[in-house]
XYZ file of C-alpha atoms in Angstrom:
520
model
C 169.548 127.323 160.558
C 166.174 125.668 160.807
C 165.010 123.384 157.552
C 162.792 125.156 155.995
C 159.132 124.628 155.049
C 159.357 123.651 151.145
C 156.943 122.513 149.566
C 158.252 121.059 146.618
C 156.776 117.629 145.966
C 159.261 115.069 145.641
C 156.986 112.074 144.243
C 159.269 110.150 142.085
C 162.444 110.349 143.632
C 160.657 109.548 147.178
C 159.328 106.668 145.398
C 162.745 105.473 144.072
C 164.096 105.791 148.025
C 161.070 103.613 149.122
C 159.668 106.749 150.550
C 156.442 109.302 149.633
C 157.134 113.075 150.706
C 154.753 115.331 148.841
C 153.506 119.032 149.726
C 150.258 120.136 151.087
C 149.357 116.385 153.529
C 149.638 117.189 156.612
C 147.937 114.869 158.670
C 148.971 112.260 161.847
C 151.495 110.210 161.479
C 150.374 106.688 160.720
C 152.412 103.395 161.143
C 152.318 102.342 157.583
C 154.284 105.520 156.540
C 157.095 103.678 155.827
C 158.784 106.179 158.232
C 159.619 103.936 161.144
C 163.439 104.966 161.790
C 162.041 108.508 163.111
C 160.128 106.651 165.964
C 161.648 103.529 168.301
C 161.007 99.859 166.405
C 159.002 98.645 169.563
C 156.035 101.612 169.087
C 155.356 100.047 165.280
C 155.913 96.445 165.452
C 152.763 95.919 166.486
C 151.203 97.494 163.417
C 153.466 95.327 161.157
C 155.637 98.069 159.861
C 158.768 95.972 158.299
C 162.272 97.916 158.798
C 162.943 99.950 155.574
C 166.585 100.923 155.637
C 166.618 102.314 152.572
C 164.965 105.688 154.806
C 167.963 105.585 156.741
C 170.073 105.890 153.769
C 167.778 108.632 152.106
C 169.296 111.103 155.559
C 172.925 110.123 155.239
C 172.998 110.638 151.431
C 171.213 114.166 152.480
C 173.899 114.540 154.628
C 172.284 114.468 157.999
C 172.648 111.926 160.544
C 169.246 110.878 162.848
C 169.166 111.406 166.316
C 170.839 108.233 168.019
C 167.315 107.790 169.955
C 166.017 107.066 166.701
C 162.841 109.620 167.499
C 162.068 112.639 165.163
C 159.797 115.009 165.999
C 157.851 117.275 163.171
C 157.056 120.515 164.308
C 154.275 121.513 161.670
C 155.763 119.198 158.990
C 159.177 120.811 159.628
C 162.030 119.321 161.088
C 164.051 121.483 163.246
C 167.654 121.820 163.142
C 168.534 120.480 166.630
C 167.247 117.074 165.833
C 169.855 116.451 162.664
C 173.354 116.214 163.127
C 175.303 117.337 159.700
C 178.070 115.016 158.997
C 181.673 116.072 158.308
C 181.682 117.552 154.955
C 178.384 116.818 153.706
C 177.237 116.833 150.221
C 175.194 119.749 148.966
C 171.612 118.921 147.687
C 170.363 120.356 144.876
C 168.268 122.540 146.820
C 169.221 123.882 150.236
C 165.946 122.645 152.272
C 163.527 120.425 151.441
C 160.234 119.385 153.940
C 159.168 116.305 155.050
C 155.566 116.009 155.823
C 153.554 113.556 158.015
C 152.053 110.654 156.120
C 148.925 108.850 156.373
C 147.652 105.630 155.606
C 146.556 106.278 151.964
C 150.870 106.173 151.151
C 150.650 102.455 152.358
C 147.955 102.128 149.863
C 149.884 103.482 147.182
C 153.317 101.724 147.797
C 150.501 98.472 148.084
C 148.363 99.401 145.268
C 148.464 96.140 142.836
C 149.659 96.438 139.327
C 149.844 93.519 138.462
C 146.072 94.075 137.169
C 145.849 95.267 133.758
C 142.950 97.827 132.167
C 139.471 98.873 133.725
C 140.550 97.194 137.131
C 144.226 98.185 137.737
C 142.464 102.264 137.323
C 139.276 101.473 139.548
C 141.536 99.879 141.886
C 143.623 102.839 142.150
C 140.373 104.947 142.090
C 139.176 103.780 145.033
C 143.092 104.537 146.809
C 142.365 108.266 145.901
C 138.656 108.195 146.647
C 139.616 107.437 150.661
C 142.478 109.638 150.447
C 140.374 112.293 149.497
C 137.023 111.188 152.322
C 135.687 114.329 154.235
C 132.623 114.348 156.621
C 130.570 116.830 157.235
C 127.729 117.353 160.181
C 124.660 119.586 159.247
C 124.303 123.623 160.448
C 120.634 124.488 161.257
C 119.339 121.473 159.519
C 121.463 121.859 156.353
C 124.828 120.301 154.959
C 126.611 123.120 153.055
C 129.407 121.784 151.605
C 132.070 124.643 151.478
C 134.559 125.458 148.734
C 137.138 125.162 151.721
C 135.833 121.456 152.672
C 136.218 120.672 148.491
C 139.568 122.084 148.567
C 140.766 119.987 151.390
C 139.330 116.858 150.146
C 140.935 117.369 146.905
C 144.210 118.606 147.909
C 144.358 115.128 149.204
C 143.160 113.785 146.531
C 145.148 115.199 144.227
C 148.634 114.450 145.622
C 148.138 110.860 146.041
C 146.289 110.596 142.716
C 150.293 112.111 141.520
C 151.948 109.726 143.556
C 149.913 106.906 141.861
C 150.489 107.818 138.474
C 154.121 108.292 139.502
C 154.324 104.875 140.809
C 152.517 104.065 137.354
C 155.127 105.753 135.314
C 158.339 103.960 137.217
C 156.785 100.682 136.437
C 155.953 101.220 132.897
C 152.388 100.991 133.563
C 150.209 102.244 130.467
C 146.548 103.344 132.278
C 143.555 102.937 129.737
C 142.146 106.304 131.031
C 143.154 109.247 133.181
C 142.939 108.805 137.094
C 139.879 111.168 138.589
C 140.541 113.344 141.282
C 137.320 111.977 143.656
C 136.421 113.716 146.807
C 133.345 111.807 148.939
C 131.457 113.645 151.558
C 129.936 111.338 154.397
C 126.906 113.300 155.509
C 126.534 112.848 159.427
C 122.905 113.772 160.657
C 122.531 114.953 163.759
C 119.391 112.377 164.390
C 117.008 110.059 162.333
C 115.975 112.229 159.868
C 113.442 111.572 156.693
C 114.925 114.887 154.752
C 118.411 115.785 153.708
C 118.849 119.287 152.726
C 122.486 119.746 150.981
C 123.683 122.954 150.126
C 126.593 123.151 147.761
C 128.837 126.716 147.356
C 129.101 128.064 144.069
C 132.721 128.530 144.636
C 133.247 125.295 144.901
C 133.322 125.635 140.716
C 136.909 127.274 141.390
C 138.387 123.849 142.839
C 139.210 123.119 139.463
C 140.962 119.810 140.781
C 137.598 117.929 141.420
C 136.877 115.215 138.629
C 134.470 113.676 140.656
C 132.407 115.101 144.014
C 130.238 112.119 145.793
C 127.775 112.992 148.396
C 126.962 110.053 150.691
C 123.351 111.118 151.399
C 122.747 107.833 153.575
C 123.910 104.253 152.875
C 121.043 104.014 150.436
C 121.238 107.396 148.640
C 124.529 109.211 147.094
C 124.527 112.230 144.698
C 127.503 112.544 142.452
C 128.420 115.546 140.393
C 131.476 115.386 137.765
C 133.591 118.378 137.414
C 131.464 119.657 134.466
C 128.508 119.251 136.621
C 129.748 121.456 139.373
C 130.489 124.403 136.525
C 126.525 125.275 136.663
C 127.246 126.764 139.879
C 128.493 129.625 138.356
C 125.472 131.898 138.906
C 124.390 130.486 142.544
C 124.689 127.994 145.057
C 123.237 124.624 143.900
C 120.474 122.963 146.641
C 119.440 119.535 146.902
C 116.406 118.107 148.759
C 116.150 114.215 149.660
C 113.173 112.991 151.554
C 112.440 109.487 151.763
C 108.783 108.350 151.470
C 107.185 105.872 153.230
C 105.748 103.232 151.771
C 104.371 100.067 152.688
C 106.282 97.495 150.989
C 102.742 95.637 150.194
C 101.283 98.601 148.473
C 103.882 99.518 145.817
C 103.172 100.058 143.101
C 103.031 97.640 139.802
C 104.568 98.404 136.646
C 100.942 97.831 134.837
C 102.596 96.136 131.568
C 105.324 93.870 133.637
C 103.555 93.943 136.301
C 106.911 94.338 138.205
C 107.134 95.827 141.852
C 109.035 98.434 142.659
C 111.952 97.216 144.614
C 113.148 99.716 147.767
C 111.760 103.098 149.098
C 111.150 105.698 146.987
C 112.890 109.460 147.390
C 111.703 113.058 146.591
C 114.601 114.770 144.807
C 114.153 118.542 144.313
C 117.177 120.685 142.933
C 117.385 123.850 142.795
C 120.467 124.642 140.165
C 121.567 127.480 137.953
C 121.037 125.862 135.086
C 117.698 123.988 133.543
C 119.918 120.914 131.360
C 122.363 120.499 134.197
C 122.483 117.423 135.747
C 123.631 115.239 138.597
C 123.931 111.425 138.953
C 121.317 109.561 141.508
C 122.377 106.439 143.556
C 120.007 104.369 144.670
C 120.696 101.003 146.447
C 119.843 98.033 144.924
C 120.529 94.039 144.457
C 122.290 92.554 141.127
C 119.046 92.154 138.922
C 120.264 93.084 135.789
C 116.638 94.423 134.461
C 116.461 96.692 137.776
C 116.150 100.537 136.281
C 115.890 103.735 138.266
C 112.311 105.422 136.908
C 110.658 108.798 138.023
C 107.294 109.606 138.420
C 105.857 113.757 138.543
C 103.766 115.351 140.192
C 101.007 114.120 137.961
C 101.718 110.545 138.383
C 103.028 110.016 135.133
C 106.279 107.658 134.899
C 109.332 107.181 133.291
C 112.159 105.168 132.692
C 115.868 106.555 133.621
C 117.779 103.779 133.752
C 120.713 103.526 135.348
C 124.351 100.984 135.737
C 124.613 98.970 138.493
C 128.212 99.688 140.648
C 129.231 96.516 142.104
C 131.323 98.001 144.381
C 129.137 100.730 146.084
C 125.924 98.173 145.465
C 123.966 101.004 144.059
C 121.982 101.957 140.643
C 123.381 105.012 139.272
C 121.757 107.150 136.518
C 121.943 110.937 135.173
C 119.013 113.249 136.898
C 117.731 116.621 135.973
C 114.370 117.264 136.865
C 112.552 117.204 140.371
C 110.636 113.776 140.951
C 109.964 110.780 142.899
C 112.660 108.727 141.792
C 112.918 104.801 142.998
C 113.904 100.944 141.681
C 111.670 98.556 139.683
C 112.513 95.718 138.294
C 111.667 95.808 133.963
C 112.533 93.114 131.996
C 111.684 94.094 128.227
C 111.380 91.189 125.906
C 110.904 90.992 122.433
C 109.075 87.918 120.500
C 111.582 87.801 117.251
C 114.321 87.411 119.480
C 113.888 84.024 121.579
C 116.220 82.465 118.675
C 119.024 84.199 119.030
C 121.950 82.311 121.363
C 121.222 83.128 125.212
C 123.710 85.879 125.566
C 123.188 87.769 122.917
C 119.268 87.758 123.722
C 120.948 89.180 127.103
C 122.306 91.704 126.151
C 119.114 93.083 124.384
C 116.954 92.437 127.039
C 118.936 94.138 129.726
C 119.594 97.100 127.569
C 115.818 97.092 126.732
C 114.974 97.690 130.688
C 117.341 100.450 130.799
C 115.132 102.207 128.040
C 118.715 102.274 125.979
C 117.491 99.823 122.998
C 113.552 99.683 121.469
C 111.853 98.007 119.065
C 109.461 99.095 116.597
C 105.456 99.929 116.822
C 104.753 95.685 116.809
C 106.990 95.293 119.874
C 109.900 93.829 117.589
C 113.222 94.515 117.722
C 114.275 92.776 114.084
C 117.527 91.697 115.166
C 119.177 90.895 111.563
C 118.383 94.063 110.106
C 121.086 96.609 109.528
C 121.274 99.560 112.006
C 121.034 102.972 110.686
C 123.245 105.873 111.778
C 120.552 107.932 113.377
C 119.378 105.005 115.686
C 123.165 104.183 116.760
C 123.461 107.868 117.292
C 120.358 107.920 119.382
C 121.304 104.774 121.388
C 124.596 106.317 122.226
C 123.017 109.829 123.206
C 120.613 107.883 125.381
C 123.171 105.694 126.947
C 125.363 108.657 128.174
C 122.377 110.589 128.992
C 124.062 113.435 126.788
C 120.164 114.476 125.260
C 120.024 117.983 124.760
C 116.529 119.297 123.545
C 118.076 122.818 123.134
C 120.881 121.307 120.404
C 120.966 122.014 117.130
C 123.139 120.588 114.028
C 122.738 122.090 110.131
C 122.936 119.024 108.019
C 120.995 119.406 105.105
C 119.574 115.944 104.943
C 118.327 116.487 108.870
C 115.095 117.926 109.215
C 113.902 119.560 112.298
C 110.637 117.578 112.258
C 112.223 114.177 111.868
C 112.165 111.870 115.072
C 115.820 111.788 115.308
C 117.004 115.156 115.228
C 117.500 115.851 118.747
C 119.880 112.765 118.983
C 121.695 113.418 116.100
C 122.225 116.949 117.552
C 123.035 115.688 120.783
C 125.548 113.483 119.497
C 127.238 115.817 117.474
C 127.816 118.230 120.472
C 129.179 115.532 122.549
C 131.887 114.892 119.694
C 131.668 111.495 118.771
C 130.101 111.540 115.276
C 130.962 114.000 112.437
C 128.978 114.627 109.202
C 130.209 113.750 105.489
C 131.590 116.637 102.906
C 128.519 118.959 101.377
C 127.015 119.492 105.309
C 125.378 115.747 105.007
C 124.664 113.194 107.664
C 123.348 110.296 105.733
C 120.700 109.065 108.520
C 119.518 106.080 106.250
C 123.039 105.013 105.745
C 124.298 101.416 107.649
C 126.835 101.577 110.090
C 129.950 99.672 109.246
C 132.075 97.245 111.876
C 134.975 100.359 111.786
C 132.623 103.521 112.183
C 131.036 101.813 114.989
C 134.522 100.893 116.952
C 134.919 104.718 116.361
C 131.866 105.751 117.991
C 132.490 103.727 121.309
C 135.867 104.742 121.391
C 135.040 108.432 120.877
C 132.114 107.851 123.617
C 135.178 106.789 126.343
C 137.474 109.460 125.248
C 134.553 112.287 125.885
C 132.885 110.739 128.520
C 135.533 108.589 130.685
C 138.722 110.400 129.583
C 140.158 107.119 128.491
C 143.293 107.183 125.994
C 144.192 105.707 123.054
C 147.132 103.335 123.152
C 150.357 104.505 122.903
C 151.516 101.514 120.798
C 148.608 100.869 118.619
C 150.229 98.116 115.939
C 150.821 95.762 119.348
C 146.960 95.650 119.641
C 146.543 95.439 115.805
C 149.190 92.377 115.943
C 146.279 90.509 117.987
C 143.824 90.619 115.178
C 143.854 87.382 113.169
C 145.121 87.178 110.281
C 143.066 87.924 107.750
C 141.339 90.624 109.384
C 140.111 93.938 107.671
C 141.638 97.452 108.961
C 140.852 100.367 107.322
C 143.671 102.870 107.757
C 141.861 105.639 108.596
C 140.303 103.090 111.866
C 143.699 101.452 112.712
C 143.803 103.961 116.127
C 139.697 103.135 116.863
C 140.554 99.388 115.951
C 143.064 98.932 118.394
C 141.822 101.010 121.395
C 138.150 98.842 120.855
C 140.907 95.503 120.856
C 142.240 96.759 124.054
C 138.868 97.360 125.544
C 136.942 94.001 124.542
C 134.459 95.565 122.276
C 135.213 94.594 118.824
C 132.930 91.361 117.544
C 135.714 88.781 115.837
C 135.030 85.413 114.149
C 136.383 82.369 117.000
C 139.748 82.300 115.077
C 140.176 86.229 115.637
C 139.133 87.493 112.223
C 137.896 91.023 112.180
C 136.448 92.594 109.546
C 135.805 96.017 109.890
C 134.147 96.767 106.144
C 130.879 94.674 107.098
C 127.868 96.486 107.939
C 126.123 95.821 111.677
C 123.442 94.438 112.564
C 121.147 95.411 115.087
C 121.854 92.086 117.099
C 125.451 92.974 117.173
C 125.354 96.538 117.545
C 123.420 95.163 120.843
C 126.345 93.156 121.842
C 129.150 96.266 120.992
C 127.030 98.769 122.613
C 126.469 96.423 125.770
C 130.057 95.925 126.209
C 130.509 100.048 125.804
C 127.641 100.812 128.467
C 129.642 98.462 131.149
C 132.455 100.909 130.886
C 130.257 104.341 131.064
């Protein structure tokens, strides 16, 4: 009888046998699947594939003997019957059949991935594993890219199974990940010729491939649109449309920020959506060098500019920043500077300044930012709201001490909705109130958790153990406390000391919040 086609997905134990079989990937057979004894030595050498004889074993233990040419062929995956010979007696598995499927070179990625890093690099690294595994292209129909729910689901079938076999591989090892592994699919767009407008159409079904953390658009090497899984839930009520042109410019005639008197830095691009929902949003990539004061800004139809902002990815060389509204969006370089501030040691003066020109920190009516003064709740509130781009002018919160006209009300809203601040007893915020060392750990952490999915550690006192002694720990912190040691953004005294009673300052909420926007 024929093995048949199961698709059980056998992640761990194909990991302990120094081989990946999983369900659903079936694609050509590559010579880094690890699955050399199916195929003559001499066709894989080349490729450097080193004998694994621990495959061999996997069969015989299975009870099945390979052909003595030492070639397997898959029909479909499947491996017919007259290609295994059962040995005398052999032992029964725990399930009649099983399926081996082809493998591709994303498995020699995983059984190569390198954990010997630790944190936000040992999760990008295995990020970018899933990311390829998950790659689809797409050429345009009549002038459009319409990006199916089919061509999702394939990318993130993909996707998915190696993002499994990672976090298996994780698991064996005793690997603790600081946040959950996204599910990434990346469409390369493929024009048929030179073209100055992209149109991209994206299927409102693709809101059922409920797999998709993360779906990247590769516009052209300069542009990318990325939508998170949240993002692609506004296409409940219709398809979602997207409209790049780039404009051209001559590089002599850009425009001049007219207080920096900065140039704009790149082309600039009409982006026109045409969504389900008003406050939905996508994230704009835009290509860019290392200048840590370069900022995405948008101008409309009237001329009139502002500032986005945006995080520089070292790794794609692009500017990314939240979007929601149609616009001419493009790079400028806007270092912000502030005269009470030349004192303070070079990096922390850094750290304002770059924050500054992502529109993230500002100072008062005198152009001061009064960088020893103690920072309120409301402006740490709106900092954070602005940071994640989480602003919602449609949000409302009851506290009693909140009114509706006062500057801050949107923000505290905001950040309310997005979870990472509560209220006190008796429906009261306390705007005016400091924020202590503690409440602000809590904040950032709460930001990650809601925004990056990261976790708190599972063994909290080892991180609390690094503290120096001496240090202050309110109990109700200790989880906040250790998850901000783990992630490099509490502020400690050179010998370690940490005191989480004392009330910030604005210069070191700076250096705190900095440290939180690098991981956002």
């Amino acid at each position: 009888m024929a093995l048949q086609k199961w698709y059980r997905k056998l992640i761990i134990w194909g990991l302990s046998f120094g081989i990946l079989l999983s369900g659903g990937l079936n694609t050509p057979v590559n010579a880094d699947s690890g699955l050399n004894h199916f195929f003559p030595e001499k066709d894989w050498a080349a490729a450097g594939v080193q004998t694994d004889q621990v495959t061999r074993e996997f069969f015989e233990q299975s009870g099945m003997q390979l052909p003595s040419h030492g070639v397997l062929d898959l029909n479909d995956g499947s491996i017919l019957d007259n290609q295994l010979t059962p040995k005398e007696n052999p032992p029964k598995l725990k399930k009649d059949d099983f399926r081996v499927l082809t493998l591709t070179a994303t498995e020699w990625n995983v059984r190569n991935w390198n954990t010997a890093q630790t944190g936000d690099e040992l999760v990008a690294s295995a990020e970018s594993i899933i990311e390829a595994a998950g790659q689809q292209e797409l050429a345009a129909d009549g002038g459009t890219f319409f990006i199916s729910k089919q061509l999702a689901e394939t990318g993130a079938q993909k996707a998915e199974t190696v993002k499994e076999q990672l976090n298996a591989r994780a698991n064996l090892e005793n690997k603790e990940l600081n946040r959950s592994l996204e599910t990434i699919v990346k469409v390369n767009l493929i024009p048929e010729k030179e073209q100055a407008v992209t149109f991209v159409r994206l299927s409102k079904d693709i809101q059922k491939v409920a797999e998709i953390d993360r779906l990247v658009i590769e516009v052209q090497p300069e542009v990318s649109i990325e939508l998170t899984g949240g993002d692609l839930q506004s296409l409940a009520a219709a398809d979602m449309e997207i409209e790049v042109t780039e404009l051209k410019t001559d590089k002599d005639s850009l425009p001049a920020d007219k207080t920096s008197g900065e140039e704009q830095k790149g082309p600039s691009y009409q982006i026109n959506l045409k969504k389900a929902k008003a406050a939905s949003q996508i994230t704009l990539a835009l290509r860019a060098d290392q200048d840590p004061y370069n900022a995405i800004f948008r101008k409309d139809t009237s001329g009139k500019e502002e500032i986005i902002g945006g995080r520089y990815d070292g790794k794609t060389k692009k500017l990314n920043a939240k979007i929601r509204d149609d616009g001419e969006y493009y790079v400028r370089r806007n270092e912000k500077n502030f005269a009470d501030i030349e004192g303070l040691p070079k990096k922390e003066k850094e750290f304002i300044k770059i924050l500054a020109s992502k529109g993230i920190l500002q100072g008062n009516a005198s152009d001061r930012f009064n960088p020893n003064a103690p920072i309120q709740r409301s402006e740490i509130l709106t900092i954070l709201v602005r940071m994640s781009y989480a602003y919602d002018g449609s949000a409302s919160s009851g506290f009693s001490d909140v009114a509706r006209d006062a500057w801050y009300y949107s923000y505290v809203s905001s950040g309310v909705k997005l979870g990472t601040v509560n209220g006190y007893p008796n429906n009261v915020f306390k705007p005016g109130n400091s924020v202590g060392a503690a409440e602000l750990a809590k904040m950032n952490c709460m930001m990650l958790v809601y925004k990056r999915g990261y976790h708190f550690p599972k063994e909290a006192q080892n991180y609390l153990a690094k503290l120096g002694q001496g240090s202050r720990v309110p109990e109700w912190a200790k989880a906040y406390i250790a998850m901000a040691e783990r992630e490099g953004l509490l502020l400690k005294t050179e010998s370690g000391i940490y005191d989480g009673g004392q009330a910030i300052t604005r210069r070191q909420a700076a250096e705190m919040l900095y440290r939180l926007y690098e991981k956002l």
